[in-house]
Each structure stands twice: as structure tokens, then as C-alpha cells.
Coordinates of N, CA, C and O in Angstrom, one line a residue:
X234 N 11.9 7.7 -27.5 CA 12.9 7.9 -26.5 C 13.1 6.6 -25.7 O 12.1 6.1 -25.2
X235 N 14.3 6.1 -25.7 CA 14.5 4.9 -24.9 C 14.9 5.2 -23.5 O 15.6 6.2 -23.2
X236 N 14.4 4.4 -22.6 CA 14.7 4.6 -21.2 C 16.0 3.9 -20.9 O 16.1 2.7 -21.1
X237 N 16.9 4.6 -20.3 CA 18.3 4.0 -20.0 C 18.5 4.1 -18.6 O 17.8 4.8 -17.8
X238 N 19.6 3.5 -18.1 CA 20.1 3.6 -16.8 C 19.1 3.3 -15.7 O 18.8 4.1 -14.8
X239 N 18.5 2.2 -15.8 CA 17.6 1.7 -14.8 C 18.3 0.8 -13.8 O 19.2 0.1 -14.1
X240 N 17.9 0.9 -12.6 CA 18.4 0.1 -11.5 C 17.3 -0.9 -11.1 O 16.2 -0.6 -10.9
X241 N 17.7 -2.2 -11.1 CA 16.8 -3.3 -10.8 C 17.2 -4.0 -9.6 O 18.4 -4.3 -9.4
X242 N 16.2 -4.3 -8.8 CA 16.4 -5.0 -7.5 C 15.5 -6.2 -7.4 O 14.3 -6.1 -7.7
X243 N 16.0 -7.3 -6.9 CA 15.2 -8.5 -6.6 C 15.1 -8.6 -5.1 O 16.2 -8.6 -4.4
X244 N 13.9 -8.7 -4.5 CA 13.7 -8.8 -3.1 C 13.0 -10.1 -2.8 O 12.1 -10.6 -3.5
X245 N 13.3 -10.7 -1.7 CA 12.6 -11.9 -1.2 C 11.9 -11.7 0.1 O 12.4 -10.9 0.9
X246 N 10.8 -12.3 0.3 CA 10.1 -12.3 1.6 C 9.8 -10.9 2.1 O 10.0 -10.5 3.2
X247 N 9.3 -10.1 1.2 CA 8.9 -8.7 1.5 C 7.4 -8.6 1.3 O 6.8 -9.0 0.3
X248 N 6.7 -8.0 2.3 CA 5.3 -7.7 2.2 C 5.1 -6.2 2.1 O 5.8 -5.4 2.8
X249 N 4.3 -5.8 1.2 CA 4.0 -4.4 1.0 C 2.5 -4.1 0.9 O 1.8 -5.1 0.6
X250 N 2.1 -2.9 1.1 CA 0.7 -2.6 0.9 C 0.4 -2.2 -0.5 O 0.6 -1.0 -0.9
X251 N 0.0 -3.1 -1.4 CA -0.2 -2.8 -2.8 C -1.2 -1.8 -3.0 O -1.2 -1.0 -4.0
X252 N -2.2 -1.6 -2.1 CA -3.3 -0.6 -2.3 C -2.7 0.8 -2.2 O -3.4 1.7 -2.5
X253 N -1.5 1.0 -1.7 CA -0.9 2.3 -1.7 C -0.2 2.7 -2.9 O 0.4 3.8 -3.1
X254 N -0.2 1.8 -3.9 CA 0.5 2.0 -5.2 C -0.5 2.1 -6.3 O -1.7 1.8 -6.1
X255 N -0.1 2.5 -7.5 CA -1.0 2.6 -8.6 C -0.7 1.5 -9.6 O 0.4 1.3 -10.1
X256 N -1.8 0.8 -9.9 CA -1.6 -0.3 -10.9 C -1.3 0.3 -12.3 O -1.9 1.2 -12.7
X257 N -0.3 -0.4 -12.9 CA 0.0 0.1 -14.3 C -1.2 0.1 -15.2 O -1.3 1.1 -16.0
X258 N -1.9 -0.9 -15.2 CA -3.1 -1.0 -16.1 C -4.1 0.1 -15.9 O -4.6 0.7 -16.8
X259 N -4.3 0.5 -14.6 CA -5.2 1.6 -14.3 C -4.6 3.0 -14.8 O -5.4 3.7 -15.4
X260 N -3.4 3.2 -14.6 CA -2.8 4.5 -15.1 C -2.7 4.5 -16.6 O -3.0 5.5 -17.2
X261 N -2.4 3.4 -17.2 CA -2.4 3.3 -18.7 C -3.8 3.6 -19.3 O -3.9 4.4 -20.2
X262 N -4.8 3.0 -18.6 CA -6.2 3.3 -19.1 C -6.5 4.8 -18.9 O -7.2 5.4 -19.8
X263 N -6.1 5.3 -17.8 CA -6.4 6.8 -17.6 C -5.8 7.6 -18.7 O -6.4 8.5 -19.2
X264 N -4.5 7.4 -19.0 CA -3.8 8.2 -20.0 C -4.5 7.9 -21.4 O -4.6 8.9 -22.2
X265 N -4.9 6.7 -21.7 CA -5.5 6.4 -23.0 C -6.9 7.1 -23.1 O -7.2 7.6 -24.1
X266 N -7.6 7.2 -22.0 CA -8.9 7.8 -22.0 C -8.7 9.3 -22.2 O -9.5 10.0 -23.0
X267 N -7.8 9.9 -21.5 CA -7.5 11.4 -21.7 C -7.1 11.7 -23.1 O -7.6 12.6 -23.7
X268 N -6.3 10.8 -23.7 CA -5.9 11.0 -25.1 C -7.1 10.9 -26.0 O -7.3 11.7 -26.9
X269 N -7.9 9.9 -25.8 CA -9.0 9.6 -26.7 C -10.1 10.7 -26.6 O -10.7 11.0 -27.6
X270 N -10.3 11.3 -25.5 CA -11.3 12.3 -25.3 C -10.8 13.8 -25.7 O -11.7 14.6 -25.8
X271 N -9.5 14.0 -25.8 CA -9.0 15.3 -26.1 C -9.4 15.7 -27.5 O -9.2 15.0 -28.5
X272 N -9.9 16.9 -27.7 CA -10.4 17.4 -29.0 C -9.3 18.3 -29.6 O -9.1 18.3 -30.8
X273 N -8.5 19.0 -28.8 CA -7.4 19.8 -29.3 C -6.3 19.0 -29.8 O -5.7 18.2 -29.1
X274 N -5.9 19.2 -31.1 CA -4.9 18.3 -31.7 C -3.5 18.4 -31.0 O -2.8 17.4 -30.9
X275 N -3.1 19.6 -30.7 CA -1.8 19.8 -30.0 C -1.8 19.1 -28.7 O -0.8 18.4 -28.3
X276 N -2.8 19.3 -27.9 CA -2.9 18.6 -26.6 C -3.0 17.1 -26.7 O -2.5 16.3 -26.0
X277 N -3.7 16.7 -27.8 CA -3.8 15.2 -28.1 C -2.5 14.6 -28.3 O -2.2 13.5 -27.8
X278 N -1.6 15.3 -29.1 CA -0.3 14.8 -29.3 C 0.6 14.8 -28.0 O 1.4 13.8 -27.8
X279 N 0.4 15.7 -27.2 CA 1.1 15.7 -25.9 C 0.6 14.5 -25.0 O 1.5 13.9 -24.4
X280 N -0.6 14.2 -25.0 CA -1.1 13.1 -24.3 C -0.6 11.8 -24.9 O -0.3 10.8 -24.1
X281 N -0.6 11.7 -26.2 CA 0.0 10.5 -26.8 C 1.4 10.3 -26.5 O 1.9 9.2 -26.2
X282 N 2.2 11.4 -26.4 CA 3.6 11.3 -26.1 C 3.8 10.8 -24.6 O 4.7 10.0 -24.4
X283 N 2.9 11.2 -23.7 CA 3.0 10.7 -22.4 C 2.7 9.2 -22.3 O 3.3 8.4 -21.6
X284 N 1.7 8.8 -23.1 CA 1.4 7.4 -23.2 C 2.5 6.5 -23.7 O 2.9 5.5 -23.2
X285 N 3.1 7.0 -24.8 CA 4.3 6.3 -25.4 C 5.4 6.3 -24.4 O 6.1 5.2 -24.3
X286 N 5.7 7.3 -23.7 CA 6.8 7.4 -22.7 C 6.5 6.3 -21.6 O 7.4 5.6 -21.2
X287 N 5.3 6.2 -21.2 CA 4.9 5.3 -20.2 C 5.2 3.9 -20.6 O 5.7 3.0 -19.9
X288 N 4.7 3.6 -21.9 CA 4.9 2.2 -22.4 C 6.4 1.9 -22.6 O 6.8 0.8 -22.3
X289 N 7.2 2.8 -23.0 CA 8.7 2.6 -23.1 C 9.3 2.3 -21.8 O 10.1 1.4 -21.6
X290 N 8.9 3.1 -20.7 CA 9.4 2.9 -19.4 C 9.1 1.5 -18.9 O 9.9 0.8 -18.4
X291 N 7.8 1.2 -19.0 CA 7.3 -0.2 -18.5 C 8.1 -1.3 -19.2 O 8.5 -2.2 -18.6
X292 N 8.2 -1.2 -20.5 CA 8.9 -2.3 -21.3 C 10.4 -2.4 -20.8 O 10.9 -3.5 -20.6
X293 N 11.0 -1.2 -20.7 CA 12.4 -1.2 -20.3 C 12.6 -1.7 -18.9 O 13.5 -2.5 -18.5
X294 N 11.6 -1.4 -18.0 CA 11.7 -1.8 -16.6 C 11.5 -3.3 -16.5 O 12.2 -4.0 -15.7
X295 N 10.6 -3.8 -17.2 CA 10.3 -5.3 -17.2 C 11.5 -6.0 -17.7 O 12.0 -7.0 -17.2
X296 N 12.1 -5.5 -18.8 CA 13.3 -6.1 -19.3 C 14.5 -6.0 -18.3 O 15.2 -7.0 -18.2
X297 N 14.6 -4.9 -17.6 CA 15.6 -4.8 -16.6 C 15.4 -5.9 -15.5 O 16.3 -6.5 -15.0
X298 N 14.1 -6.1 -15.1 CA 13.8 -7.1 -14.1 C 14.1 -8.5 -14.6 O 14.7 -9.3 -13.9
X299 N 13.9 -8.7 -15.9 CA 14.2 -10.0 -16.5 C 15.7 -10.3 -16.5 O 16.2 -11.4 -16.3
X300 N 16.5 -9.2 -16.6 CA 18.0 -9.3 -16.6 C 18.5 -9.8 -15.3 O 19.6 -10.2 -15.2
X301 N 17.7 -9.6 -14.2 CA 18.2 -10.1 -12.9 C 17.4 -11.2 -12.4 O 17.5 -11.6 -11.2
X302 N 16.5 -11.8 -13.2 CA 15.9 -13.1 -12.8 C 14.4 -13.2 -12.9 O 13.8 -14.2 -12.7
X303 N 13.7 -12.1 -13.2 CA 12.2 -12.1 -13.3 C 11.9 -13.0 -14.6 O 12.5 -12.9 -15.6
X304 N 10.8 -13.8 -14.4 CA 10.4 -14.6 -15.5 C 9.2 -13.9 -16.3 O 8.8 -14.3 -17.3
X305 N 8.7 -12.8 -15.7 CA 7.7 -12.0 -16.4 C 6.3 -12.7 -16.2 O 5.3 -12.2 -16.8
X306 N 6.2 -13.7 -15.3 CA 4.9 -14.3 -15.0 C 4.5 -13.7 -13.7 O 5.0 -14.0 -12.6
X307 N 3.5 -12.8 -13.7 CA 3.2 -12.0 -12.6 C 2.2 -12.6 -11.6 O 1.1 -13.1 -12.0
X308 N 2.6 -12.7 -10.3 CA 1.7 -13.0 -9.3 C 0.9 -11.7 -8.9 O -0.3 -11.8 -8.8
X309 N 1.6 -10.6 -8.8 CA 1.0 -9.3 -8.6 C 1.5 -8.5 -9.8 O 2.7 -8.3 -10.0
X310 N 0.6 -8.0 -10.6 CA 1.0 -7.3 -11.8 C 1.7 -6.0 -11.5 O 1.6 -5.5 -10.3
X311 N 2.4 -5.4 -12.4 CA 3.2 -4.2 -12.1 C 2.4 -3.0 -11.6 O 1.3 -2.8 -12.1
X312 N 3.0 -2.4 -10.6 CA 2.4 -1.2 -10.0 C 3.5 -0.1 -10.1 O 4.7 -0.3 -10.1
X313 N 3.0 1.2 -10.0 CA 3.9 2.3 -9.9 C 3.9 2.8 -8.5 O 2.9 2.8 -7.8
X314 N 5.1 3.2 -8.1 CA 5.3 3.9 -6.8 C 6.2 5.1 -7.1 O 6.7 5.3 -8.2
X315 N 6.4 5.9 -6.1 CA 7.2 7.1 -6.2 C 8.2 7.2 -5.1 O 7.8 6.9 -3.9
X316 N 9.4 7.6 -5.4 CA 10.4 7.8 -4.4 C 10.9 9.3 -4.5 O 11.1 9.8 -5.6
X317 N 11.1 9.9 -3.4 CA 11.6 11.3 -3.5 C 13.0 11.4 -3.9 O 13.8 10.5 -3.5
X318 N 13.3 12.3 -4.8 CA 14.7 12.5 -5.2 C 15.0 14.0 -4.8 O 14.2 14.7 -4.2
X319 N 16.2 14.4 -5.3 CA 16.6 15.7 -4.8 C 15.7 16.9 -5.2 O 15.4 17.7 -4.4
X320 N 15.1 16.8 -6.4 CA 14.3 18.0 -6.8 C 12.8 17.6 -7.1 O 12.0 18.5 -7.3
X321 N 12.5 16.3 -7.1 CA 11.2 15.9 -7.5 C 10.9 14.5 -7.0 O 11.8 13.9 -6.4
X322 N 9.8 13.9 -7.4 CA 9.5 12.6 -7.2 C 9.8 11.8 -8.4 O 9.6 12.2 -9.5
X323 N 10.3 10.6 -8.2 CA 10.7 9.7 -9.4 C 9.9 8.4 -9.3 O 9.7 7.9 -8.2
X324 N 9.5 7.9 -10.4 CA 8.7 6.8 -10.5 C 9.5 5.5 -10.4 O 10.7 5.5 -10.8
X325 N 8.9 4.4 -9.9 CA 9.5 3.1 -10.0 C 8.4 2.1 -10.3 O 7.2 2.4 -10.1
X326 N 8.8 1.0 -10.8 CA 7.9 -0.1 -11.2 C 8.2 -1.2 -10.3 O 9.4 -1.6 -10.0
X327 N 7.1 -1.9 -9.7 CA 7.3 -3.0 -8.8 C 6.3 -4.0 -9.1 O 5.1 -3.7 -9.5
X328 N 6.7 -5.3 -9.0 CA 5.8 -6.4 -9.2 C 6.3 -7.6 -8.5 O 7.5 -7.7 -8.0
X329 N 5.5 -8.6 -8.4 CA 5.9 -9.9 -7.8 C 5.7 -11.0 -8.9 O 4.7 -11.1 -9.5
X330 N 6.8 -11.8 -9.0 CA 6.7 -12.9 -10.0 C 6.0 -14.1 -9.4 O 5.9 -14.3 -8.1
X331 N 5.5 -14.9 -10.2 CA 4.7 -16.1 -9.8 C 5.6 -17.3 -9.7 O 5.2 -18.5 -9.8
X332 N 6.9 -17.1 -9.3 CA 7.8 -18.2 -9.1 C 7.7 -18.6 -7.6 O 6.9 -19.4 -7.2
X333 N 8.6 -18.0 -6.8 CA 8.5 -18.2 -5.4 C 8.2 -16.9 -4.7 O 8.5 -16.7 -3.5
X334 N 7.5 -16.0 -5.4 CA 7.1 -14.7 -4.8 C 8.2 -13.6 -4.8 O 8.1 -12.7 -4.0
X335 N 9.2 -13.8 -5.7 CA 10.2 -12.8 -5.8 C 9.6 -11.5 -6.2 O 8.8 -11.4 -7.1
X336 N 10.1 -10.4 -5.6 CA 9.6 -9.1 -5.9 C 10.7 -8.3 -6.6 O 11.9 -8.5 -6.3
X337 N 10.3 -7.6 -7.6 CA 11.2 -6.8 -8.4 C 10.8 -5.3 -8.4 O 9.7 -5.0 -8.5
X338 N 11.9 -4.5 -8.2 CA 11.7 -3.0 -8.1 C 12.7 -2.5 -9.2 O 13.9 -2.8 -9.1
X339 N 12.2 -1.6 -10.1 CA 13.0 -1.1 -11.1 C 12.8 0.4 -11.1 O 11.6 0.9 -11.2
X340 N 13.9 1.2 -11.1 CA 13.8 2.7 -11.0 C 14.9 3.3 -11.8 O 16.0 2.7 -11.9
X341 N 14.7 4.5 -12.3 CA 15.8 5.3 -12.8 C 16.7 5.9 -11.7 O 17.8 6.4 -12.0
X342 N 16.3 5.8 -10.5 CA 17.0 6.3 -9.3 C 17.6 5.1 -8.5 O 16.9 4.1 -8.2
X343 N 18.8 5.2 -8.2 CA 19.5 4.1 -7.4 C 18.8 4.1 -6.0 O 18.6 5.1 -5.4
X344 N 18.6 2.9 -5.6 CA 18.0 2.6 -4.2 C 18.9 1.6 -3.5 O 18.6 0.5 -3.3
X345 N 20.0 2.1 -3.0 CA 21.0 1.2 -2.3 C 20.4 0.5 -1.1 O 20.9 -0.6 -0.8
X346 N 19.4 1.0 -0.5 CA 18.8 0.4 0.7 C 18.1 -0.9 0.3 O 17.7 -1.7 1.2
X347 N 17.8 -1.1 -1.0 CA 17.2 -2.4 -1.5 C 18.2 -3.5 -1.8 O 17.8 -4.6 -2.1
X348 N 19.5 -3.2 -1.8 CA 20.5 -4.2 -2.1 C 20.6 -5.1 -0.9 O 20.4 -4.7 0.2
X349 N 21.0 -6.4 -1.2 CA 21.2 -7.4 -0.2 C 19.9 -7.8 0.3 O 19.6 -8.2 1.3

């Protein structure tokens, strides 16, 4: 499944509390461990599908960031955050490039407050 319709934002001179977010590497490892330890074949396939979906989202989000100027050289590696939507929480990916500290936020949910 390809992730489509992502909104990407470039921010300058923004400070955030990274410890309030989830590092992509940590969440990826958690999903991989759950998959590896699962004995039930059907549940194992479900966990693998979650891992694949995560990888697809991350790749598409980083590509969306590159389309607006990210070089993909991370000063702060990608983290996950969550934004409330009408019926649930939606994930976003955020990182800082190693250029001049530009921050990139990519989400399937439009965040007009991040424009300008």
C-alpha cells in the first residue's frame, strides 16, 4: 500500500521537546521484536503488515520532505508525533536536517498552522 496525500512543512528556528516524541528507530525495533517473537502465524502476518506499513509511511514522508527541501542528512533523526483529528489520532513524522537546522513535519493530515 502506497502512502498518498501527505502534507509536508519546513520550519525554521523552532525548538521542540524531542523527548516527548517517539524515535522512529525505537518504534521500528519494537514492531520487529513483536513480529519476531510471535508464534501464531496469522498474528505474525498481522505484525509484519504493520511493520511494512510503517516503512512505507516513513519512506513516503521522507520523500515528501525532500520535495520541499530536506537533504535527508539528519541532525535529529525522524521521530513520530500524534495530532488529534476528528475521530482519532493521526501520526506525523518530524526531523531536523543537518543543514541550517531546518525542521520538517510530514503528515497525512493538513496542518495549516505550520504554514509560513
